Coordinates of N, CA and C in Angstrom, one line a residue:
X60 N -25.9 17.5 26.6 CA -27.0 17.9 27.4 C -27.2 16.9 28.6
X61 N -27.1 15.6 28.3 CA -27.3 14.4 29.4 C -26.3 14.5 30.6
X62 N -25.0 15.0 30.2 CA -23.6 15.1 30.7 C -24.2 16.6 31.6
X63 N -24.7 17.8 31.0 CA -24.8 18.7 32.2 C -25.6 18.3 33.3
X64 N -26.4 17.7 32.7 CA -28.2 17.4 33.5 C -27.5 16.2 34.8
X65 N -26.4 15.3 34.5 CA -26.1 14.6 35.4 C -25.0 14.8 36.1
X66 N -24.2 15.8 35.9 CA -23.4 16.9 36.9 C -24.4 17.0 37.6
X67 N -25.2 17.8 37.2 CA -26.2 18.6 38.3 C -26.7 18.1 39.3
X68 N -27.4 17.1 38.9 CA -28.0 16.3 39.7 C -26.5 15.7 40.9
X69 N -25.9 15.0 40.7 CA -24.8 14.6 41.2 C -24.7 15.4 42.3
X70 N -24.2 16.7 41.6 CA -23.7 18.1 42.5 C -24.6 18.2 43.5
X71 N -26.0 18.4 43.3 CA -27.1 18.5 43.9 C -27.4 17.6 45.2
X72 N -27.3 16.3 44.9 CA -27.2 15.1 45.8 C -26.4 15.4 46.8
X73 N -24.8 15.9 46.7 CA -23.9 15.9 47.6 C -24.0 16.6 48.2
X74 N -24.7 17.7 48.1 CA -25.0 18.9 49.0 C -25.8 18.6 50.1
X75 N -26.8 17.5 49.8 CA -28.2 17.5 51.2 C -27.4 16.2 51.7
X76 N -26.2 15.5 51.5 CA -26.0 14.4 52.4 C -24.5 14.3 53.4
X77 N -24.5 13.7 54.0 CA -23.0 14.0 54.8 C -22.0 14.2 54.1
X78 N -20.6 14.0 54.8 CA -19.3 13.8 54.1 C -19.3 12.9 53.0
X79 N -19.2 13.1 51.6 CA -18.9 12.3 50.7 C -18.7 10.6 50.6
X80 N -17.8 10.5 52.0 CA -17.6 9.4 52.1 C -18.5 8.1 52.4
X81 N -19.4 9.5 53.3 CA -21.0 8.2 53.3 C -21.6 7.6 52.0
X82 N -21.4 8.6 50.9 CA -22.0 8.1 49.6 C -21.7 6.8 49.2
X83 N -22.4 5.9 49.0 CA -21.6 4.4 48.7 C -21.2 4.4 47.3
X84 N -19.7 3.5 47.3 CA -19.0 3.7 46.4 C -20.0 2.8 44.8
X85 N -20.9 2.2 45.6 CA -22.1 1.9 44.4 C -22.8 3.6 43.5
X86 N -23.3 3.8 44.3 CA -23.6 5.5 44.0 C -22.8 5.9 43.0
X87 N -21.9 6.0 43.1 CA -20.5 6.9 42.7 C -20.2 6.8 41.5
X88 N -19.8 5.4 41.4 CA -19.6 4.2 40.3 C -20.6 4.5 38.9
X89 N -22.2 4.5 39.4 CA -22.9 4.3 38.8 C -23.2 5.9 37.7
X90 N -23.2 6.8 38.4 CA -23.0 8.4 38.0 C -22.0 8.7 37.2
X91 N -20.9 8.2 37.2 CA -20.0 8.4 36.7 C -19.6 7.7 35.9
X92 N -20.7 6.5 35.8 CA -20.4 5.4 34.2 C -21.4 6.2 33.7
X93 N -22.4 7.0 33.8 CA -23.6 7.2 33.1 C -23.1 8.7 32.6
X94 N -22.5 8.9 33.2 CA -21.9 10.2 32.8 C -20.8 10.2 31.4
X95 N -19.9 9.1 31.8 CA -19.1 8.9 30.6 C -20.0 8.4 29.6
X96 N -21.1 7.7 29.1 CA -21.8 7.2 28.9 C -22.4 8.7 27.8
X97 N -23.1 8.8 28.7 CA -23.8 10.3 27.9 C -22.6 10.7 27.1
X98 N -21.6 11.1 27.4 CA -20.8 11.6 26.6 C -20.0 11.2 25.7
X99 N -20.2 9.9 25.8 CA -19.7 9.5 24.5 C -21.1 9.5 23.3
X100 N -22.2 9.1 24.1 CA -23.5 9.9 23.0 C -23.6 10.9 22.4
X101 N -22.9 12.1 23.4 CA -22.5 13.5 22.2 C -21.8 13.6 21.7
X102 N -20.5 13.1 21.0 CA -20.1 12.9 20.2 C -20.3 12.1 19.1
X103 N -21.0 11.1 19.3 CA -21.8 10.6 17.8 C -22.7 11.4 17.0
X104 N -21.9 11.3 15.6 CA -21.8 12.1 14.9 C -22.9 11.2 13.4
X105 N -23.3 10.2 13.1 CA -23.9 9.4 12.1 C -23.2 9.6 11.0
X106 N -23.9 8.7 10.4 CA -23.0 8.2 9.1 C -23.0 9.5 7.8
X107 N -24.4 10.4 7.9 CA -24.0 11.5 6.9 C -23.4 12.4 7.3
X108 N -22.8 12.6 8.3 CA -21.9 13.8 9.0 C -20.1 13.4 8.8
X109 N -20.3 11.9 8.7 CA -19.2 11.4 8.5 C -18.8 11.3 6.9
X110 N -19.6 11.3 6.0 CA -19.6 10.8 5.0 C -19.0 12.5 3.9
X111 N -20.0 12.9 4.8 CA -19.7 14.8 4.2 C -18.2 15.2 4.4
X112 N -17.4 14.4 5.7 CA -15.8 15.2 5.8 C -14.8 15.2 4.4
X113 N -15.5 14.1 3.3 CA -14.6 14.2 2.1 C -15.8 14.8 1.2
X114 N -16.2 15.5 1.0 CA -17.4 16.2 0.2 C -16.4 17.2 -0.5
X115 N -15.6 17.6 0.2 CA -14.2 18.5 -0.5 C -13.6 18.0 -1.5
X116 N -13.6 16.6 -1.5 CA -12.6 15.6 -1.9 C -13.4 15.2 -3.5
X117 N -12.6 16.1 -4.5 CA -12.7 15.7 -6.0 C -12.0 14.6 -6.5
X118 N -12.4 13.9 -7.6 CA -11.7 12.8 -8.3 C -11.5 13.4 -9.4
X119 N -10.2 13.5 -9.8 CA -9.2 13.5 -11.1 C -9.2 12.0 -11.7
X120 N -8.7 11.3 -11.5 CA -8.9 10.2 -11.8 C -9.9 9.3 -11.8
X121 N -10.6 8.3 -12.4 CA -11.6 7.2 -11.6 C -10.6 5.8 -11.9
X122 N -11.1 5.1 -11.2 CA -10.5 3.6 -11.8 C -10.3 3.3 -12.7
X123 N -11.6 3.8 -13.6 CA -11.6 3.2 -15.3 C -10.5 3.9 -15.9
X124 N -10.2 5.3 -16.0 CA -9.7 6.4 -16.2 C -7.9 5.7 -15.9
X125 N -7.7 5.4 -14.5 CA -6.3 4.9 -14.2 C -6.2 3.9 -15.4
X126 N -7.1 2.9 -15.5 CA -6.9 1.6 -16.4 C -6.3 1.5 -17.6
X127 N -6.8 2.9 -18.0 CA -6.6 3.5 -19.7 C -4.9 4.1 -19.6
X128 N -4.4 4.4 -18.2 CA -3.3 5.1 -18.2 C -1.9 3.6 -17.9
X129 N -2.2 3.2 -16.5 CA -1.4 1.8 -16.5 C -1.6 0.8 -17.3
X130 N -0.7 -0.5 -17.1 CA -1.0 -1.4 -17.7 C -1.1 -2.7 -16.3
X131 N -1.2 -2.6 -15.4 CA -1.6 -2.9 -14.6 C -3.2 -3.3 -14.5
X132 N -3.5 -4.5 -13.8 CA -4.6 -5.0 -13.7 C -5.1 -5.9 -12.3
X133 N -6.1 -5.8 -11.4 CA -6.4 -7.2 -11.1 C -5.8 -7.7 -11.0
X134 N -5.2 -8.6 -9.6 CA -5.0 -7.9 -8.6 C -3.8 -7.3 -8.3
X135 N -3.4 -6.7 -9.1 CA -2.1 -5.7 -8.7 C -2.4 -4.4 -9.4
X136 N -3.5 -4.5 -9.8 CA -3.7 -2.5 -9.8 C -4.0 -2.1 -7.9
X137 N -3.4 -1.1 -7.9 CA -2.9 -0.5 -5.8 C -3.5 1.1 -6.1
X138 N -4.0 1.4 -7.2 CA -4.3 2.9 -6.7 C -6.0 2.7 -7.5
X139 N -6.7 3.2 -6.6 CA -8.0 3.2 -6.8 C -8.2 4.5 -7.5
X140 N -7.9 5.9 -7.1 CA -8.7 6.8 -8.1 C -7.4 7.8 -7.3
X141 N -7.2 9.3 -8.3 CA -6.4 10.0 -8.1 C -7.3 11.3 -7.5
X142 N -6.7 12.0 -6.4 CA -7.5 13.5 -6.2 C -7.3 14.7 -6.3
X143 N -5.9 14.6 -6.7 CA -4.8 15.8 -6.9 C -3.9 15.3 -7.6
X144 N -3.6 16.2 -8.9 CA -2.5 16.1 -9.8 C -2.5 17.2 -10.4
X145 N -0.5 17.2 -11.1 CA -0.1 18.5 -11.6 C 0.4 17.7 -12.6
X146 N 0.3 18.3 -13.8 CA 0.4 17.3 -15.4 C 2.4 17.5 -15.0
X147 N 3.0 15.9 -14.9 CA 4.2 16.3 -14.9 C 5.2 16.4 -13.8
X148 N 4.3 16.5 -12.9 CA 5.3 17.0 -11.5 C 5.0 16.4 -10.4
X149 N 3.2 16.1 -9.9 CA 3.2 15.4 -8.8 C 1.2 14.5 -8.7
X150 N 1.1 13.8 -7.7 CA -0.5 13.7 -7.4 C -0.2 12.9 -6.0
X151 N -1.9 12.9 -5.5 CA -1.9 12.1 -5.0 C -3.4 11.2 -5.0
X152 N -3.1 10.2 -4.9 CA -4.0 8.9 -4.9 C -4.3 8.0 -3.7
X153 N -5.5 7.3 -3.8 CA -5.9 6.8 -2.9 C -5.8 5.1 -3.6
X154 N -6.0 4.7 -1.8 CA -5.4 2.7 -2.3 C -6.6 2.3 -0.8
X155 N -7.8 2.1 -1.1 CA -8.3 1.2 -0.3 C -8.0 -0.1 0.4
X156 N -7.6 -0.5 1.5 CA -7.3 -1.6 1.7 C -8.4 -2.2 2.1
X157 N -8.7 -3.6 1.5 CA -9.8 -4.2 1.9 C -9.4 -5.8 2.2
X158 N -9.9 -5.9 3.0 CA -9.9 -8.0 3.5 C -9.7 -9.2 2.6
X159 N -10.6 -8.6 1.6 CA -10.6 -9.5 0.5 C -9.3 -9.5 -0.6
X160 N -8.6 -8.8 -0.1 CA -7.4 -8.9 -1.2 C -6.3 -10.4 -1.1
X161 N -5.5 -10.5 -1.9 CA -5.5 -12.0 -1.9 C -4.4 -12.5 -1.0
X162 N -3.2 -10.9 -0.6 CA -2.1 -11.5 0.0 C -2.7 -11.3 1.8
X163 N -3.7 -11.2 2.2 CA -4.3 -10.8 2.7 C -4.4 -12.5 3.5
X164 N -4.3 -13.6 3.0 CA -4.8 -15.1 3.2 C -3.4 -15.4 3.6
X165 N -2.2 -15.2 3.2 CA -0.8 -15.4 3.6 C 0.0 -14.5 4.7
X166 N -0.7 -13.1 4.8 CA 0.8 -12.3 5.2 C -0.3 -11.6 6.1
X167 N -1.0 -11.5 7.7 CA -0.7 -12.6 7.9 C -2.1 -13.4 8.3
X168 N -2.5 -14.9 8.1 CA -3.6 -15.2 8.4 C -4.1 -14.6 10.0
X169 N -3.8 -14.3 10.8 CA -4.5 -14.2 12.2 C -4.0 -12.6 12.2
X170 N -3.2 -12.1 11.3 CA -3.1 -10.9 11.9 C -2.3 -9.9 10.3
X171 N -3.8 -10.0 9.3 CA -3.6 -9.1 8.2 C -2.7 -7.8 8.2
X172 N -1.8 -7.4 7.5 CA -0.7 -6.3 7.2 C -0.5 -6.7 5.7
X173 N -0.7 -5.3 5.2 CA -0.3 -5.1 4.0 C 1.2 -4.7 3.4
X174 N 1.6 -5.5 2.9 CA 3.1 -6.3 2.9 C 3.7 -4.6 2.1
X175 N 4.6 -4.6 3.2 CA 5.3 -3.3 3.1 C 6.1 -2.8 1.4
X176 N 6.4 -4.0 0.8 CA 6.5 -3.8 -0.9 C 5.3 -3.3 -1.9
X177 N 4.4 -3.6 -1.4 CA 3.1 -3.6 -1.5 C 2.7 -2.4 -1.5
X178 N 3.5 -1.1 -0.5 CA 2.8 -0.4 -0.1 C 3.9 0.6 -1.4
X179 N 5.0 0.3 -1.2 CA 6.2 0.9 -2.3 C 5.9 1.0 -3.8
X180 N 5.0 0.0 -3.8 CA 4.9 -0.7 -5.4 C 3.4 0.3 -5.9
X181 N 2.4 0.5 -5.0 CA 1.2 1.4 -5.2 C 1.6 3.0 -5.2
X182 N 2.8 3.1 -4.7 CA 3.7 4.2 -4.7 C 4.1 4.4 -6.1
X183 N 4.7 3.7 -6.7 CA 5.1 3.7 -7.9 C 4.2 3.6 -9.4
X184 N 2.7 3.2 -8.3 CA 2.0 2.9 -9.6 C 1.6 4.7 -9.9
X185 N 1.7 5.0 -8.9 CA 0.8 6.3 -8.9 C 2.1 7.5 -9.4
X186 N 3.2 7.0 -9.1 CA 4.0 7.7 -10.1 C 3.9 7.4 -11.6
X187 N 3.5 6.3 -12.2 CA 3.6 5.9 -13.6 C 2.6 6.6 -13.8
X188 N 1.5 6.8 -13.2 CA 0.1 7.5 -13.4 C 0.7 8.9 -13.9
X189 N 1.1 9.4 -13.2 CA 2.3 10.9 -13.8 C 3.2 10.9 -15.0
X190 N 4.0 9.6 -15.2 CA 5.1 9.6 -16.0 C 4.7 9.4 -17.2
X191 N 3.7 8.6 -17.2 CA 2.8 7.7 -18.5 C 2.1 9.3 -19.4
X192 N 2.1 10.0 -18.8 CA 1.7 11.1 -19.5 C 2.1 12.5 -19.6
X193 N 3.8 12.2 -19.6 CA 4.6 13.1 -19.9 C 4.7 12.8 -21.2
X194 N 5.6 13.9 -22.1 CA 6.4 13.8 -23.3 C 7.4 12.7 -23.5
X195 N 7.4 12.0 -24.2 CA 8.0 10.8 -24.7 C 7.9 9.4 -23.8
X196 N 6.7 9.4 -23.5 CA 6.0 8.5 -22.8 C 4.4 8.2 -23.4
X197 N 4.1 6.9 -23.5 CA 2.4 7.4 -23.7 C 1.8 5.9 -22.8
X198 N 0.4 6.4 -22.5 CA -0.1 5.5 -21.7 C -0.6 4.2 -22.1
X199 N -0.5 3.2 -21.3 CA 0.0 2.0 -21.3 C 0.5 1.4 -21.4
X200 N 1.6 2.2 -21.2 CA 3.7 1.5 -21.7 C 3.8 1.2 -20.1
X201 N 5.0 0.3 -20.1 CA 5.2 -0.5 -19.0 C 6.2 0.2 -19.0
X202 N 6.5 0.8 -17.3 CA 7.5 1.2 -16.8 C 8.6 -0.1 -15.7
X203 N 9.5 -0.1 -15.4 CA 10.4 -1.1 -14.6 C 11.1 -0.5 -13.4
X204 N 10.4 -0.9 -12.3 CA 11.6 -0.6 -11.4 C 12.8 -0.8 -11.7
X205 N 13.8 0.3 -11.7 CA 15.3 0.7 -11.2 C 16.2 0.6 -10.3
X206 N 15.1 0.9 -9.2 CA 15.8 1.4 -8.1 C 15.0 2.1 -6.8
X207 N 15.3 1.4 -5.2 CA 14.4 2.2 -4.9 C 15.2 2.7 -3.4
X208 N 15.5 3.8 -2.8 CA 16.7 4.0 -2.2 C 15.6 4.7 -0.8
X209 N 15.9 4.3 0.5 CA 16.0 5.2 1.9 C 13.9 5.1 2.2
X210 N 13.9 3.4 2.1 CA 12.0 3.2 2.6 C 12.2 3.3 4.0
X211 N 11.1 3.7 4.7 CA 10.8 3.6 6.2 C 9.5 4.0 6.6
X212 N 9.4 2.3 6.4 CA 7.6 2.3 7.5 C 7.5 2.4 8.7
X213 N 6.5 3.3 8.4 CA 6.2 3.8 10.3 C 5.5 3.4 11.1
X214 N 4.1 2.4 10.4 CA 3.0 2.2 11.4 C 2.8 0.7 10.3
X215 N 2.1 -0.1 10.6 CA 1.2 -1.2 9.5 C 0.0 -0.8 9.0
X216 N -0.3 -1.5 7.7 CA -0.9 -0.6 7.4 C -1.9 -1.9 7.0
X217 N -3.6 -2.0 7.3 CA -4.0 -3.2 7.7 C -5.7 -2.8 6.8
X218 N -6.7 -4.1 6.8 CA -7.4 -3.9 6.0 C -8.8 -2.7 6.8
X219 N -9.1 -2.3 5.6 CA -9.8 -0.9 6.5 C -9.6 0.4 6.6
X220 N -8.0 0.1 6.1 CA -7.5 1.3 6.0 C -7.6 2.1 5.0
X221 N -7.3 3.3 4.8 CA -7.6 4.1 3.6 C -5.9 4.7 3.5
X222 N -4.9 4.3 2.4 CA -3.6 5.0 2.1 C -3.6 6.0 1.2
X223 N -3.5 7.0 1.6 CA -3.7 8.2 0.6 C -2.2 8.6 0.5
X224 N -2.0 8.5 -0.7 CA -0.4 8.3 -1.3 C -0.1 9.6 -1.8
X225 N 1.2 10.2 -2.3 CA 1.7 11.2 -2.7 C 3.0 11.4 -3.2
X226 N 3.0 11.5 -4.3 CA 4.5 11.2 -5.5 C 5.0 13.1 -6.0
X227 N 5.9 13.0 -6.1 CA 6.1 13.7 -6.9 C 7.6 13.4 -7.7
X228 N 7.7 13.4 -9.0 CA 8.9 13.5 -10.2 C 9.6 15.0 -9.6
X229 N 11.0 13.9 -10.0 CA 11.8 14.8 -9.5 C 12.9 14.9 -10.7
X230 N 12.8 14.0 -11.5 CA 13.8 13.9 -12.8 C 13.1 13.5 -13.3
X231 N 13.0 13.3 -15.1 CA 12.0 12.6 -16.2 C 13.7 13.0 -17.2
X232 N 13.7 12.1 -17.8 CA 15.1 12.1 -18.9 C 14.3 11.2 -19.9
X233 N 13.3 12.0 -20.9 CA 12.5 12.0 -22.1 C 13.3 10.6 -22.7
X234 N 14.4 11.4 -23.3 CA 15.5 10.6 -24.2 C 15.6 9.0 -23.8
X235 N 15.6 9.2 -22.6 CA 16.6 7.7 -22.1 C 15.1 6.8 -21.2
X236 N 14.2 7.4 -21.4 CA 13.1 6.9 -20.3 C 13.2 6.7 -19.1
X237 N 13.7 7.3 -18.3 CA 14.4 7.3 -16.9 C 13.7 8.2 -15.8
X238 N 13.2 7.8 -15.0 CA 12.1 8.8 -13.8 C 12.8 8.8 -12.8
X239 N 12.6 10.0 -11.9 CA 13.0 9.4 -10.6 C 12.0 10.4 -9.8
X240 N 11.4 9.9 -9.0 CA 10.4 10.1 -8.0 C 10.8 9.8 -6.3
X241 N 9.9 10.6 -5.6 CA 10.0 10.6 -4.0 C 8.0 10.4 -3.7
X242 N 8.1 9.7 -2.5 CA 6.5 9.1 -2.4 C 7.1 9.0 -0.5
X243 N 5.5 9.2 -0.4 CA 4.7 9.2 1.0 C 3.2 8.5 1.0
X244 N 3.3 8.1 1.9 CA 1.7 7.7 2.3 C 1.1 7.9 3.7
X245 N 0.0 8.3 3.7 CA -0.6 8.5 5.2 C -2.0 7.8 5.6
X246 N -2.2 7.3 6.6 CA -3.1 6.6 7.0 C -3.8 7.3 8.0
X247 N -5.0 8.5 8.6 CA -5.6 8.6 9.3 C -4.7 10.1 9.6
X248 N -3.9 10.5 8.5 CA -3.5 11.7 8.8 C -1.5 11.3 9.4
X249 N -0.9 10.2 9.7 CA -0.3 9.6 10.2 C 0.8 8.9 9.1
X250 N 1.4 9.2 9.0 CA 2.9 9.0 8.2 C 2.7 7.5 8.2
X251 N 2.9 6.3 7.5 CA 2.8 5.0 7.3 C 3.6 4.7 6.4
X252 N 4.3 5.3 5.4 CA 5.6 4.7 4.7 C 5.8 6.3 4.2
X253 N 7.3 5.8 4.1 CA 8.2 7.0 3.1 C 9.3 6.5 2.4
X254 N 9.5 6.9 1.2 CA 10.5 6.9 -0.1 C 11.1 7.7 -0.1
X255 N 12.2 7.8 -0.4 CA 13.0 8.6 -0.7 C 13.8 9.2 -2.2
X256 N 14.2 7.8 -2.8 CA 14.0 7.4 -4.3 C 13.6 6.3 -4.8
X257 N 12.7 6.7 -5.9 CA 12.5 5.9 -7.2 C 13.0 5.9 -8.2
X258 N 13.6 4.7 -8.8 CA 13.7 5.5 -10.2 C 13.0 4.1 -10.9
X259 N 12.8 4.7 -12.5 CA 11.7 3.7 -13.0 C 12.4 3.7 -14.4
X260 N 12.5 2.7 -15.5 CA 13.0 3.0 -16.8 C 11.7 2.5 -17.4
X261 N 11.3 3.6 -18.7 CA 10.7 3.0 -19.9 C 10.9 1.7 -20.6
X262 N 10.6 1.1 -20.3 CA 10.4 -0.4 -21.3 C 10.3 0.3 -22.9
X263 N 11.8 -0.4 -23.3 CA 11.8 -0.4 -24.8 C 10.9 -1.4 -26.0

């Protein structure tokens, strides 16, 4: 509304005065900061307008719930609560990144990034979150990386961010304990790491 009302006006002005160019470039300046101005005011949107965009957004998992399934703990549990899962085949999970984490003082002090293994390893947690609850698996057995084939980070991924991860099993070999999984994560809608394979063996 502020944005039409100062078109108007503006428009209005240049009509009753000379060539444009008499207008001083103070004039001009000032209309057109007030203008951007206004309009960045209609776009603010407050914090319950913001808060409602994940109102869609169900929890399958909670923290406590993951706890019962990994054996992970403080501070290397990486997946905060799951929002989508298929018993067996796939989910996906969220990984808050916050300031306070501890590699956070090291990697890097003046300029925080969440250390790209880091980001592979929350990947895998949230596949165990899957695996741990297939047949011939039960939860809170320790799984082992294997193997991890064809990573490529795309952006850093820093504190503030929200990683919303996505696995899916692509092999499970009951007999021999042996997984193998493919994982993604996205930050703001924005690709920020990819997997290609995992593989993970059951701890005998």
């Amino acid at each position: 509304m502020k944005l039409a009302i100062i078109t108007t006006l503006f428009s209005a002005a240049t009509a009753f005065v000379a060539p444009s160019s008499q207008i001083s470039r103070t004039q001009t300046t000032f209309l057109h900061e007030a203008a951007e101005e206004a309009e960045t005011e209609s776009t603010y949107q407050g914090s319950a307008a913001i808060s409602a965009l994940t109102s869609g957004v169900k929890t399958v998992f909670s923290s406590e719930e993951i706890s019962k399934i990994l054996p992970h703990r403080y501070p290397f549990l990486l997946v905060d609560k799951v929002i989508e899962y298929e018993a067996g085949k796939r989910a996906v999970g969220i990984k808050s990144v916050t300031a306070n984490e501890p590699q956070f003082t090291g990697h890097f002090p003046d300029r925080p990034i969440m250390p790209g293994v880091l980001q592979v390893e929350a990947l895998a947690q949230l596949a165990g979150i899957v695996c741990l609850q297939m047949e011939g698996a039960a939860p809170g057995s320790v799984f082992f990386f294997a193997g991890v084939d064809g990573v490529k980070w795309k952006k850093p991924v820093v504190p503030g961010d929200t990683l919303v991860m996505e696995v899916e099993i692509i092999k499970w070999r009951a007999k021999m304990g042996i997984a193998k999984a493919t994982g993604r994560a996205y930050v703001d809608g924005k690709l920020a790491v990819e997997v290609q394979g995992m593989t993970f063996a059951l701890a005998k």
